[in-house]
Short mmCIF file of C-alpha atoms in Angstrom, two decimals:
data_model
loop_
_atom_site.label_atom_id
_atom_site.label_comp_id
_atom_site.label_asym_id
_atom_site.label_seq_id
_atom_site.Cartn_x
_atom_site.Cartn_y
_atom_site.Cartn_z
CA UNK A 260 185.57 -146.48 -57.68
CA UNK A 261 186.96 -149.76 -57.74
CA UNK A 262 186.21 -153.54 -58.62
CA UNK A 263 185.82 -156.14 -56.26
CA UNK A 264 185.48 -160.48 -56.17
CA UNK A 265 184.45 -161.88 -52.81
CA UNK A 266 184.69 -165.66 -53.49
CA UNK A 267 183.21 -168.72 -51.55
CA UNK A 268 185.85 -169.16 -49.34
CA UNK A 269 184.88 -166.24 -47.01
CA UNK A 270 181.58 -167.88 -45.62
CA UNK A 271 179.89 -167.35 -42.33
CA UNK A 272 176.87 -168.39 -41.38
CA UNK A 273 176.12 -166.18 -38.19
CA UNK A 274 175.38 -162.82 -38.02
CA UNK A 275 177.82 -160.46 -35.46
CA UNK A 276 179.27 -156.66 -34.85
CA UNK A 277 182.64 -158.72 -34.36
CA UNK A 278 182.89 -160.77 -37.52
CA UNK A 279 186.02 -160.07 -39.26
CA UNK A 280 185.72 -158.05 -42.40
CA UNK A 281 186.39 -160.15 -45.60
CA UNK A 282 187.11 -157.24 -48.22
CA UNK A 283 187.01 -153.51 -47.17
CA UNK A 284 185.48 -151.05 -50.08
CA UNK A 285 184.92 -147.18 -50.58
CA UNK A 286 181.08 -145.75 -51.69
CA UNK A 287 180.64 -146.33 -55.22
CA UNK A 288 182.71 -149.57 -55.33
CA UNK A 289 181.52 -152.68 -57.10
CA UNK A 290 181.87 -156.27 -55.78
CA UNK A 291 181.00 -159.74 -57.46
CA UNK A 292 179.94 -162.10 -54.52
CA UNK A 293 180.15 -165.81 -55.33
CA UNK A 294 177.58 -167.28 -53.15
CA UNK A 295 176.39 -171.22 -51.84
CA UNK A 296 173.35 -172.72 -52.08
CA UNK A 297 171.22 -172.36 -48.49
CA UNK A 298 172.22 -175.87 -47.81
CA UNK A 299 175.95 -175.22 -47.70
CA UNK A 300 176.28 -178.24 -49.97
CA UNK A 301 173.99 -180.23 -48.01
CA UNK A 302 171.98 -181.68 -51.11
CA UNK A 303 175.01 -181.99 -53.21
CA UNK A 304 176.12 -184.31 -50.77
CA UNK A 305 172.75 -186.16 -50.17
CA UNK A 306 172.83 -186.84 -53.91
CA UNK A 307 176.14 -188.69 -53.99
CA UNK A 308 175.12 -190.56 -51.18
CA UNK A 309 172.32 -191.48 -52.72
CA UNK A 310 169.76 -190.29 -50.62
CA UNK A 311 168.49 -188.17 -53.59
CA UNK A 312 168.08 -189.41 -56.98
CA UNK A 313 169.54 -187.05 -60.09
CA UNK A 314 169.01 -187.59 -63.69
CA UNK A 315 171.85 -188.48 -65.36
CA UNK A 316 172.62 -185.02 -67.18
CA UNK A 317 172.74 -183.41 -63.83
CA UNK A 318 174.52 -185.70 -61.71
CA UNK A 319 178.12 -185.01 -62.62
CA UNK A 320 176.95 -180.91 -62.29
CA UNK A 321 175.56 -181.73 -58.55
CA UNK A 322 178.99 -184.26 -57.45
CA UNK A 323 181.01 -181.27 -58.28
CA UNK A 324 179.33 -179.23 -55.05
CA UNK A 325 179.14 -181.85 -53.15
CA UNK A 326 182.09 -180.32 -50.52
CA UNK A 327 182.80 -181.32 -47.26
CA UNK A 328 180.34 -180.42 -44.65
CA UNK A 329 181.42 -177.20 -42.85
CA UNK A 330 182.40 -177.02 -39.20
CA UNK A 331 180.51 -174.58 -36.39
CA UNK A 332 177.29 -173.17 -36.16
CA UNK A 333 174.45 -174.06 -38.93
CA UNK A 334 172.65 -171.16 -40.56
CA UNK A 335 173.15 -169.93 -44.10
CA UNK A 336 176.03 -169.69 -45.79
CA UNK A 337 176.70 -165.86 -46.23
CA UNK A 338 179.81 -164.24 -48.38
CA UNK A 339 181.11 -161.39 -46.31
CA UNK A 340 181.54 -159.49 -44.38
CA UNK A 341 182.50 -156.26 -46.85
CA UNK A 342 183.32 -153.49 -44.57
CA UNK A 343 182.24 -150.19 -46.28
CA UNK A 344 184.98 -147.63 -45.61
CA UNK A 345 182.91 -144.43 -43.63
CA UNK A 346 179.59 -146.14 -42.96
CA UNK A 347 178.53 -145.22 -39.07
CA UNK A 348 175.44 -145.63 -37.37
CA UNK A 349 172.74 -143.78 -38.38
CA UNK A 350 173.78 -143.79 -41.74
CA UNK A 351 171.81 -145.79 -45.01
CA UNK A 352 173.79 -148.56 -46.91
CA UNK A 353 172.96 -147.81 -50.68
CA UNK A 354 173.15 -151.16 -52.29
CA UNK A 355 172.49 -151.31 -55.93
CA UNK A 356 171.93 -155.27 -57.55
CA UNK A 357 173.43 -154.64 -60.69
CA UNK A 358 173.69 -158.66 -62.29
CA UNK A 359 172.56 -161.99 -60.28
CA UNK A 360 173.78 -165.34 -62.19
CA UNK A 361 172.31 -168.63 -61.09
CA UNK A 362 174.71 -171.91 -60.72
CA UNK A 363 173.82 -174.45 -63.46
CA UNK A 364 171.60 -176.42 -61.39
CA UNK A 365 169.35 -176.06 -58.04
CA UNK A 366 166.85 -177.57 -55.46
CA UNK A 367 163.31 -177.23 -54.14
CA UNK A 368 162.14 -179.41 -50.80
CA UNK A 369 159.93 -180.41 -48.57
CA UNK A 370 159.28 -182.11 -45.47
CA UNK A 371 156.71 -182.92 -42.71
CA UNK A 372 157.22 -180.59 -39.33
CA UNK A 373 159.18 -178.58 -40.85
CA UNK A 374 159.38 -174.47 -41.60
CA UNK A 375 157.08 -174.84 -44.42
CA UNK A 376 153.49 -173.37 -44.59
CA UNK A 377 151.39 -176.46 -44.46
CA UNK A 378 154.20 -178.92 -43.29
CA UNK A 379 152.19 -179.69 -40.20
CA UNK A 380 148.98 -180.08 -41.82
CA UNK A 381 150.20 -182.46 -44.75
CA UNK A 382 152.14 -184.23 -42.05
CA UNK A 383 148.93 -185.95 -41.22
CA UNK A 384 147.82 -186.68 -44.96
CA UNK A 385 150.90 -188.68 -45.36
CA UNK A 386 153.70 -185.92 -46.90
CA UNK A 387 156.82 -187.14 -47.95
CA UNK A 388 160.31 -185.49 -47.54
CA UNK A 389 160.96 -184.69 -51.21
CA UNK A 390 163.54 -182.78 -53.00
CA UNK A 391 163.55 -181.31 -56.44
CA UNK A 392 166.44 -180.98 -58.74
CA UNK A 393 166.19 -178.21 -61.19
CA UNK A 394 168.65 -178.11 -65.14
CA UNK A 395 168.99 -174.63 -64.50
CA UNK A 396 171.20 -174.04 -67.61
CA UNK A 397 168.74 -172.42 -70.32
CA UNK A 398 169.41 -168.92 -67.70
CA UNK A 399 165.67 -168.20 -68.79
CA UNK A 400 163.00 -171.25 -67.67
CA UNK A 401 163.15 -174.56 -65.84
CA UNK A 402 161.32 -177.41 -66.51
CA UNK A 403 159.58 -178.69 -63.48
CA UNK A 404 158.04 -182.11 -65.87
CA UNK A 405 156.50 -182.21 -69.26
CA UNK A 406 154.37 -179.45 -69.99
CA UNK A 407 155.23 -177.49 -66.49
CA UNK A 408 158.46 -174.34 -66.88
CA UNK A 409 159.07 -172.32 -64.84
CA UNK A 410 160.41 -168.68 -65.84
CA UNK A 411 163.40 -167.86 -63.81
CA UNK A 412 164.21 -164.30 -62.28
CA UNK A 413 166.77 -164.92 -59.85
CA UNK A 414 167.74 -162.96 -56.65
CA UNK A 415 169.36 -162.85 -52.98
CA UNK A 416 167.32 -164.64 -50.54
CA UNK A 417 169.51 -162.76 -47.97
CA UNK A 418 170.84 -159.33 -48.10
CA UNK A 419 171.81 -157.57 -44.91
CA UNK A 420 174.57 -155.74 -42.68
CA UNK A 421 175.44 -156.78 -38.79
CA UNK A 422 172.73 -155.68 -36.23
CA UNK A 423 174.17 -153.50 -33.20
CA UNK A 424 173.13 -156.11 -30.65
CA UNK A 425 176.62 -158.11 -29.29
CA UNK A 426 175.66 -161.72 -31.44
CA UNK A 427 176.06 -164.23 -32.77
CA UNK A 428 172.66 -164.03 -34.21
CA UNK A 429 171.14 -166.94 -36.46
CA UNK A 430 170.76 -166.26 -40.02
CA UNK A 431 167.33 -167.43 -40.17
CA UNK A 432 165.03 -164.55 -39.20
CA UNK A 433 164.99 -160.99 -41.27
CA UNK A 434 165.53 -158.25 -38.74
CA UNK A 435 165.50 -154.77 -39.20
CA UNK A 436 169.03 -154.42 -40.63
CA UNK A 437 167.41 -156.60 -43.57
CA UNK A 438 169.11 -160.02 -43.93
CA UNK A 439 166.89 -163.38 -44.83
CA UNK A 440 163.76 -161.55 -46.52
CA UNK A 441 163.35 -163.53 -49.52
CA UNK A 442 162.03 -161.06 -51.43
CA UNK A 443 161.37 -161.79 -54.58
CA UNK A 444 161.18 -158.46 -56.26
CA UNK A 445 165.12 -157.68 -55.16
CA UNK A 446 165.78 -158.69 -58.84
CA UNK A 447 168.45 -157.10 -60.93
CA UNK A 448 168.02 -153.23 -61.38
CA UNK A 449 166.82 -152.98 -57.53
CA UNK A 450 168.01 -150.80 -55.35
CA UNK A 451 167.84 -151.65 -51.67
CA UNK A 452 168.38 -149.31 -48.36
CA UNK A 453 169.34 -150.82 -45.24
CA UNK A 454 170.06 -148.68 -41.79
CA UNK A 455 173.58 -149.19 -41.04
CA UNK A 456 174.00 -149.99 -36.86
CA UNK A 457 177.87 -150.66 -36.47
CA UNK A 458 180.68 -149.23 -38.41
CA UNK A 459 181.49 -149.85 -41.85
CA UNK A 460 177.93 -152.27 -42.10
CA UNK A 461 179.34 -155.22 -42.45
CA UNK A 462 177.48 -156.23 -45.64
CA UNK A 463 176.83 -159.85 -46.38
CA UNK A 464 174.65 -162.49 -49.29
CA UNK A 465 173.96 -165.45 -50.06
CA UNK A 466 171.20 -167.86 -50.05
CA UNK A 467 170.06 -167.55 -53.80
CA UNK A 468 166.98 -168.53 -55.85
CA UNK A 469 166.34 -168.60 -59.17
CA UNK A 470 162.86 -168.16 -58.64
CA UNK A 471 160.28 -168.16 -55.91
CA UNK A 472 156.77 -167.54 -55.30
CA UNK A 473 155.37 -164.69 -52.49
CA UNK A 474 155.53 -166.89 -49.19
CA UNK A 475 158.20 -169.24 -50.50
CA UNK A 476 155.33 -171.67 -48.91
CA UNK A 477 157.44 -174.82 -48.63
CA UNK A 478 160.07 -173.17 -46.87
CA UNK A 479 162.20 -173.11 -50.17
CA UNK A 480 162.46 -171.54 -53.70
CA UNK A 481 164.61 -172.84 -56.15
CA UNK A 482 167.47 -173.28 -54.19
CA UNK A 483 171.16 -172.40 -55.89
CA UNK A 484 174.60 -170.99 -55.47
CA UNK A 485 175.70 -168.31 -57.82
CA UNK A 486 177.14 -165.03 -58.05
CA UNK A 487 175.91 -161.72 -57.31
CA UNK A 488 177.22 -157.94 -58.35
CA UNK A 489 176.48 -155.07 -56.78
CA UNK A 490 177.08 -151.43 -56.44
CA UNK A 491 177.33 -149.95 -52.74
CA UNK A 492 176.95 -146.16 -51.18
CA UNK A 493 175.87 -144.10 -48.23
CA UNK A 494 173.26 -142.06 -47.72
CA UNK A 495 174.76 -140.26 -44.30
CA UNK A 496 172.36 -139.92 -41.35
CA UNK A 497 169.30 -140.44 -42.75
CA UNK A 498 168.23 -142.31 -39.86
CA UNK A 499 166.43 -145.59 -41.70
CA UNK A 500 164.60 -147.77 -39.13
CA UNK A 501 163.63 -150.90 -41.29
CA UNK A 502 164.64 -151.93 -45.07
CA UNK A 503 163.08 -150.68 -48.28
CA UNK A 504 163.78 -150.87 -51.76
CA UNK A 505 163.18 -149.79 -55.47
CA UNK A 506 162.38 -152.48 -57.73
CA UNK A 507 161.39 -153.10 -61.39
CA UNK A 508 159.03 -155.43 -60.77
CA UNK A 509 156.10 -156.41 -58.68
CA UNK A 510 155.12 -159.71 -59.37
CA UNK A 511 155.37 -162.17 -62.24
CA UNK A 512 154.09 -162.09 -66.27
CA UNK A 513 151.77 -164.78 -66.43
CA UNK A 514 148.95 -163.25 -68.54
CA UNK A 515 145.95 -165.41 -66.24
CA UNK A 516 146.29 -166.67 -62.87
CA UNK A 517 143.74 -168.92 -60.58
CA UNK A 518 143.63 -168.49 -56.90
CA UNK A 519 141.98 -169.69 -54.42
CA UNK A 520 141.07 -168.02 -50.92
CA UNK A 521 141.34 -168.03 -47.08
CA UNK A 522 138.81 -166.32 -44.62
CA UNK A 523 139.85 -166.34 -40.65
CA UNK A 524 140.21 -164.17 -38.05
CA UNK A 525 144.61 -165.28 -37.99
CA UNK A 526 146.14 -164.31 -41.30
CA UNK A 527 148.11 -167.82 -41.18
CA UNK A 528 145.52 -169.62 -40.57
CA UNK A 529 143.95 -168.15 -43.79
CA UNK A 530 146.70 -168.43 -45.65
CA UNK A 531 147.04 -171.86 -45.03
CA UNK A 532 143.40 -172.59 -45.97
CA UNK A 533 144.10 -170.85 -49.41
CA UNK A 534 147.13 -172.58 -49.94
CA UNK A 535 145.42 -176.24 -49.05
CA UNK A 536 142.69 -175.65 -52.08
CA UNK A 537 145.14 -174.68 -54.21
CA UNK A 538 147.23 -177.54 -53.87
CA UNK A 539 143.98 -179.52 -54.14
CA UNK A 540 143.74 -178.20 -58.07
CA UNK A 541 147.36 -178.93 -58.58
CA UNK A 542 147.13 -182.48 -57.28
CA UNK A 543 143.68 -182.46 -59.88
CA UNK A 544 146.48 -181.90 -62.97
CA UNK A 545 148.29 -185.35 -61.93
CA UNK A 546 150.89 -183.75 -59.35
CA UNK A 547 151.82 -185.83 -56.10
CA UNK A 548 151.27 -183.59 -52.56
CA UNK A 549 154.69 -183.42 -52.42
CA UNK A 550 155.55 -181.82 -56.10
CA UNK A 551 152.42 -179.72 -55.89
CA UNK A 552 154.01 -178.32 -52.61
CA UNK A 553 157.32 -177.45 -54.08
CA UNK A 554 156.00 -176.36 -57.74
CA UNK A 555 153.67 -173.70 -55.46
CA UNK A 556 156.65 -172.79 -53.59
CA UNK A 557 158.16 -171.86 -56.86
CA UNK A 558 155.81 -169.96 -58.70
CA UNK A 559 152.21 -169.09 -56.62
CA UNK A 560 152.25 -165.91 -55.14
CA UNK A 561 150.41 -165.36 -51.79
CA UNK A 562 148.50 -161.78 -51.08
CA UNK A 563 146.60 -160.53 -48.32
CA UNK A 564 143.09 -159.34 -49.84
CA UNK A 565 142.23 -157.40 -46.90
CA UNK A 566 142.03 -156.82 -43.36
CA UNK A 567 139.67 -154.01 -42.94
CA UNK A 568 136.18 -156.78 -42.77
CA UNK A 569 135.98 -158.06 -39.28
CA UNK A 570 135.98 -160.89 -38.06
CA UNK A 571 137.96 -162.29 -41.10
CA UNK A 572 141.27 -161.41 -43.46
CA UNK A 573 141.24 -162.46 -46.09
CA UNK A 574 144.50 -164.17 -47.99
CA UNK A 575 144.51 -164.93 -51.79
CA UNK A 576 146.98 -168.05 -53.54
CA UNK A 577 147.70 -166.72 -56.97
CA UNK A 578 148.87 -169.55 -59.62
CA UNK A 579 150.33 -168.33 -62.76
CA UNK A 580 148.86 -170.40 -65.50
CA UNK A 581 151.27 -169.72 -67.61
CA UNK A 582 153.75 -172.12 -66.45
CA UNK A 583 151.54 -175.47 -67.95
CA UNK A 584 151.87 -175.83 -71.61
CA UNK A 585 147.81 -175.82 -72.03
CA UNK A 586 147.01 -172.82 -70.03
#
């Protein structure tokens, strides 16, 4: 068993079968990914530009990631691939998340028409593209404004291995071989299992957050770069069809919550209606649209209620008061 470092420099942003392996490893081996923020830079480079304004304590930490913009096809920016020595199709890709370290800093957005929740309905209320900068340094909580933290439990917004289908594929939609699930449970101390469809996996991350709500409803969490570690094996043929996992928690520590609901026949459509009122009661407390959007994004937790009471499902937007000073 052996100790790896996969560093920045071995990005892709595609999925593929015919991606060149970055590091080859044996079962049991460990390897520290350093990982970029889902923008490749993007914001970094927005906020020395100007386009996005940066208190002063966190300006020199963002102009440090500001890199060039990459070259090729736009999608995340995944470290990988690791080729895991033995892996064949059919076979289960053990992967253990033994320590995930957020960058000192990171970013929360929104737009109108874009991949957020309720970016076409705010649209026509007058949204705002806005982006968030987070101080990111205490490693525990983030202060969103005065009398608003946020606790932070950081993990991998993407985790996956290369689908058997000839690609490139975009990095955008999960698929069954796992990949951009941003799920927020995948926390250190999980264990995930994806079904391995090409020899040797070809295991790649990135795309972290230190912290997110269930729906990441504007389309992003707190968005950072950062390094992950984690412990890979093989379970051999047990024939996995779609990703599951282990994980020491289910949801977040607030001790009350408010939510609001949605009743319709489409689960999005009821989701969206929960989400709406909810934002409604943030905008109450003094918040803009726009930073009631991202703070939700962040930290409420979307759950279907049920689907068994026809016509209607029913969705549920979970706010953790916790995160405002008063309660």
């Amino acid at each position: 068993m052996s100790d790896h470092h996969l560093g920045t420099t071995h990005i892709h942003t595609v999925w593929g079968r015919d991606l060149p392996p970055a590091l080859s490893i044996q079962p049991g081996d460990t390897v520290t990914f350093g990982t970029l923020d889902a923008s490749d830079g993007g914001v970094a480079r927005r906020v020395v530009a100007g386009q996005v304004e940066a208190r002063a304590e966190l300006a020199a930490l963002v102009a440090a990631d500001a890199f060039p913009a990459r070259e090729g096809p736009r999608g995340h920016p995944l470290t990988g691939p690791a080729f895991v020595e033995g892996a064949e199709p059919g076979d289960v890709l053990v992967v253990e998340l033994l320590d995930v370290r957020t960058a000192p800093w990171g970013w929360t957005a929104c737009r109108p028409n874009g991949i957020g929740l309720l970016d076409a309905v705010l649209a026509g209320e007058g949204l705002q593209p806005y982006t968030h900068l987070w101080d990111l340094r205490a490693g525990t909580h983030a202060d969103f404004r005065p009398g608003i933290r946020i606790p932070l439990a950081p993990f991998p917004g993407v985790l996956g291995v290369a689908p058997a289908e000839p690609g490139p594929h975009p990095t955008a939609p999960p698929r069954q071989v796992g990949g951009n699930m941003d799920i927020r449970q995948l926390v250190a101390g999980s264990t995930l299992y994806l079904p391995v469809e090409v020899p040797g996996a070809l295991f790649s991350v990135g795309d972290l957050h230190a912290a997110q709500g269930d729906g990441e409803l504007s389309g992003t969490g707190i968005e950072c770069a950062g390094q992950v570690t984690l412990r890979f094996n093989l379970e051999r043929g047990a024939g996995l069809s779609t990703p599951e996992f282990v994980t020491p928690t289910h949801g977040g520590t607030s001790r009350r919550w408010h939510a609001t609901t949605g009743h319709d026949p489409d689960l999005m459509t009821a989701a969206r209606i929960a989400l709406r009122a909810l934002l409604r009661r943030l905008q109450a407390r003094g918040l803009s649209l726009e930073e009631a959007y991202v703070l939700s994004s962040v930290c409420v937790d979307l759950k279907i209620s049920q689907v068994v009471d026809a016509p209607n499902y029913t969705v549920s937007a979970f706010l953790p008061l916790d995160v405002f000073a008063e309660g």
